[in-house]
Amino acid sequence: MWLRIFCLFCLVTSALCCVPCKEVTCERVPNNCPVGVTKDPCGCCGVCAKNINEMCGGPHNSYGTCGIDLACLMDNFSYDQDPRDLPDAPIGICIKARRITPTPTENMLEEELQ
């Protein structure tokens, strides 16, 4: 009875409602996750990470996390925030992550030449 009331409250308030992990029975994670394994939005169970062009992010990261070498591209989102903590985080799409390498400064080049 109380669990139903709790779940109804969560639906109405659009809050992320997670029961303690010790009370959760997780499904077996498939062996063939092409871009790796991550945790579900509650952080209890392993799930296949999202692949390129799949939806990700969303409220409390409900659409999942992108896999290895991928990033969740979301419109109008500040990346200094963790989408798992935000009830209104936008839904994104997994894209190839870009690796940013620093451009050598003039001082670095001079040191290498000496």
JSON list of C-alpha atoms in Angstrom, two decimals, residues 13-88:
[
{"chain": "A", "resi": 13, "resn": "THR", "atom": "CA", "xyz": [6.03, 15.34, -8.77]},
{"chain": "A", "resi": 14, "resn": "SER", "atom": "CA", "xyz": [8.22, 14.01, -11.61]},
{"chain": "A", "resi": 15, "resn": "ALA", "atom": "CA", "xyz": [10.86, 13.13, -9.06]},
{"chain": "A", "resi": 16, "resn": "LEU", "atom": "CA", "xyz": [13.31, 10.29, -9.45]},
{"chain": "A", "resi": 17, "resn": "CYS", "atom": "CA", "xyz": [12.14, 7.66, -6.99]},
{"chain": "A", "resi": 18, "resn": "CYS", "atom": "CA", "xyz": [14.60, 4.88, -6.37]},
{"chain": "A", "resi": 19, "resn": "VAL", "atom": "CA", "xyz": [14.22, 2.14, -3.83]},
{"chain": "A", "resi": 20, "resn": "PRO", "atom": "CA", "xyz": [17.41, 1.14, -2.00]},
{"chain": "A", "resi": 21, "resn": "CYS", "atom": "CA", "xyz": [19.62, -0.96, -4.28]},
{"chain": "A", "resi": 22, "resn": "LYS", "atom": "CA", "xyz": [19.61, -3.86, -1.83]},
{"chain": "A", "resi": 23, "resn": "GLU", "atom": "CA", "xyz": [15.85, -4.21, -2.50]},
{"chain": "A", "resi": 24, "resn": "VAL", "atom": "CA", "xyz": [16.26, -4.31, -6.28]},
{"chain": "A", "resi": 25, "resn": "THR", "atom": "CA", "xyz": [16.54, -7.50, -8.32]},
{"chain": "A", "resi": 26, "resn": "CYS", "atom": "CA", "xyz": [18.58, -6.61, -11.38]},
{"chain": "A", "resi": 27, "resn": "GLU", "atom": "CA", "xyz": [18.19, -8.30, -14.73]},
{"chain": "A", "resi": 28, "resn": "ARG", "atom": "CA", "xyz": [21.29, -9.93, -16.16]},
{"chain": "A", "resi": 29, "resn": "VAL", "atom": "CA", "xyz": [23.33, -7.53, -18.29]},
{"chain": "A", "resi": 30, "resn": "PRO", "atom": "CA", "xyz": [23.71, -8.81, -21.87]},
{"chain": "A", "resi": 31, "resn": "ASN", "atom": "CA", "xyz": [27.20, -9.94, -22.88]},
{"chain": "A", "resi": 32, "resn": "ASN", "atom": "CA", "xyz": [27.01, -8.07, -26.17]},
{"chain": "A", "resi": 33, "resn": "CYS", "atom": "CA", "xyz": [26.80, -4.39, -25.16]},
{"chain": "A", "resi": 34, "resn": "PRO", "atom": "CA", "xyz": [28.58, -2.76, -28.13]},
{"chain": "A", "resi": 35, "resn": "VAL", "atom": "CA", "xyz": [29.69, 0.41, -26.31]},
{"chain": "A", "resi": 36, "resn": "GLY", "atom": "CA", "xyz": [29.99, -0.85, -22.77]},
{"chain": "A", "resi": 37, "resn": "VAL", "atom": "CA", "xyz": [27.96, -1.18, -19.61]},
{"chain": "A", "resi": 38, "resn": "THR", "atom": "CA", "xyz": [26.77, 1.60, -17.32]},
{"chain": "A", "resi": 39, "resn": "LYS", "atom": "CA", "xyz": [24.37, 1.93, -14.37]},
{"chain": "A", "resi": 40, "resn": "ASP", "atom": "CA", "xyz": [20.64, 2.54, -14.61]},
{"chain": "A", "resi": 41, "resn": "PRO", "atom": "CA", "xyz": [19.29, 5.98, -13.56]},
{"chain": "A", "resi": 42, "resn": "CYS", "atom": "CA", "xyz": [19.05, 4.84, -9.93]},
{"chain": "A", "resi": 43, "resn": "GLY", "atom": "CA", "xyz": [22.62, 3.57, -9.93]},
{"chain": "A", "resi": 44, "resn": "CYS", "atom": "CA", "xyz": [21.69, 0.03, -8.91]},
{"chain": "A", "resi": 45, "resn": "CYS", "atom": "CA", "xyz": [21.73, -2.21, -11.96]},
{"chain": "A", "resi": 46, "resn": "GLY", "atom": "CA", "xyz": [24.07, -2.59, -14.90]},
{"chain": "A", "resi": 47, "resn": "VAL", "atom": "CA", "xyz": [22.58, -1.81, -18.32]},
{"chain": "A", "resi": 48, "resn": "CYS", "atom": "CA", "xyz": [23.97, -1.51, -21.82]},
{"chain": "A", "resi": 49, "resn": "ALA", "atom": "CA", "xyz": [25.20, 2.01, -22.49]},
{"chain": "A", "resi": 50, "resn": "LYS", "atom": "CA", "xyz": [23.53, 3.95, -25.28]},
{"chain": "A", "resi": 51, "resn": "ASN", "atom": "CA", "xyz": [25.09, 3.80, -28.74]},
{"chain": "A", "resi": 52, "resn": "ILE", "atom": "CA", "xyz": [25.56, 6.49, -31.38]},
{"chain": "A", "resi": 53, "resn": "ASN", "atom": "CA", "xyz": [22.27, 8.19, -32.45]},
{"chain": "A", "resi": 54, "resn": "GLU", "atom": "CA", "xyz": [20.36, 6.75, -29.48]},
{"chain": "A", "resi": 55, "resn": "MET", "atom": "CA", "xyz": [18.49, 9.01, -27.06]},
{"chain": "A", "resi": 56, "resn": "CYS", "atom": "CA", "xyz": [20.26, 9.85, -23.79]},
{"chain": "A", "resi": 57, "resn": "GLY", "atom": "CA", "xyz": [19.98, 12.18, -20.82]},
{"chain": "A", "resi": 58, "resn": "GLY", "atom": "CA", "xyz": [16.51, 13.49, -20.05]},
{"chain": "A", "resi": 59, "resn": "PRO", "atom": "CA", "xyz": [14.98, 14.10, -16.64]},
{"chain": "A", "resi": 60, "resn": "HIS", "atom": "CA", "xyz": [17.23, 12.46, -14.04]},
{"chain": "A", "resi": 61, "resn": "ASN", "atom": "CA", "xyz": [19.13, 10.81, -16.91]},
{"chain": "A", "resi": 62, "resn": "SER", "atom": "CA", "xyz": [16.11, 8.56, -17.49]},
{"chain": "A", "resi": 63, "resn": "TYR", "atom": "CA", "xyz": [17.05, 7.97, -21.15]},
{"chain": "A", "resi": 64, "resn": "GLY", "atom": "CA", "xyz": [20.43, 6.60, -20.16]},
{"chain": "A", "resi": 65, "resn": "THR", "atom": "CA", "xyz": [24.13, 7.24, -20.50]},
{"chain": "A", "resi": 66, "resn": "CYS", "atom": "CA", "xyz": [26.19, 7.11, -23.68]},
{"chain": "A", "resi": 67, "resn": "GLY", "atom": "CA", "xyz": [28.89, 4.49, -24.03]},
{"chain": "A", "resi": 68, "resn": "ILE", "atom": "CA", "xyz": [32.64, 4.53, -24.56]},
{"chain": "A", "resi": 69, "resn": "ASP", "atom": "CA", "xyz": [33.93, 7.43, -26.71]},
{"chain": "A", "resi": 70, "resn": "LEU", "atom": "CA", "xyz": [30.42, 8.88, -27.02]},
{"chain": "A", "resi": 71, "resn": "ALA", "atom": "CA", "xyz": [28.87, 12.00, -25.50]},
{"chain": "A", "resi": 72, "resn": "CYS", "atom": "CA", "xyz": [25.26, 13.04, -24.97]},
{"chain": "A", "resi": 73, "resn": "LEU", "atom": "CA", "xyz": [24.54, 16.15, -27.04]},
{"chain": "A", "resi": 74, "resn": "MET", "atom": "CA", "xyz": [21.71, 18.15, -25.43]},
{"chain": "A", "resi": 75, "resn": "ASP", "atom": "CA", "xyz": [20.33, 21.50, -26.55]},
{"chain": "A", "resi": 76, "resn": "ASN", "atom": "CA", "xyz": [20.49, 24.41, -24.10]},
{"chain": "A", "resi": 77, "resn": "PHE", "atom": "CA", "xyz": [22.27, 22.47, -21.39]},
{"chain": "A", "resi": 78, "resn": "SER", "atom": "CA", "xyz": [25.08, 23.66, -19.16]},
{"chain": "A", "resi": 79, "resn": "TYR", "atom": "CA", "xyz": [27.70, 20.92, -18.99]},
{"chain": "A", "resi": 80, "resn": "ASP", "atom": "CA", "xyz": [28.82, 21.96, -15.52]},
{"chain": "A", "resi": 81, "resn": "GLN", "atom": "CA", "xyz": [25.65, 20.31, -14.23]},
{"chain": "A", "resi": 82, "resn": "ASP", "atom": "CA", "xyz": [25.12, 16.59, -13.83]},
{"chain": "A", "resi": 83, "resn": "PRO", "atom": "CA", "xyz": [21.96, 15.57, -15.77]},
{"chain": "A", "resi": 84, "resn": "ARG", "atom": "CA", "xyz": [21.25, 12.85, -13.21]},
{"chain": "A", "resi": 85, "resn": "ASP", "atom": "CA", "xyz": [20.51, 15.55, -10.65]},
{"chain": "A", "resi": 86, "resn": "LEU", "atom": "CA", "xyz": [18.20, 17.62, -12.82]},
{"chain": "A", "resi": 87, "resn": "PRO", "atom": "CA", "xyz": [14.46, 16.98, -13.09]},
{"chain": "A", "resi": 88, "resn": "ASP", "atom": "CA", "xyz": [14.28, 19.06, -16.27]}
]
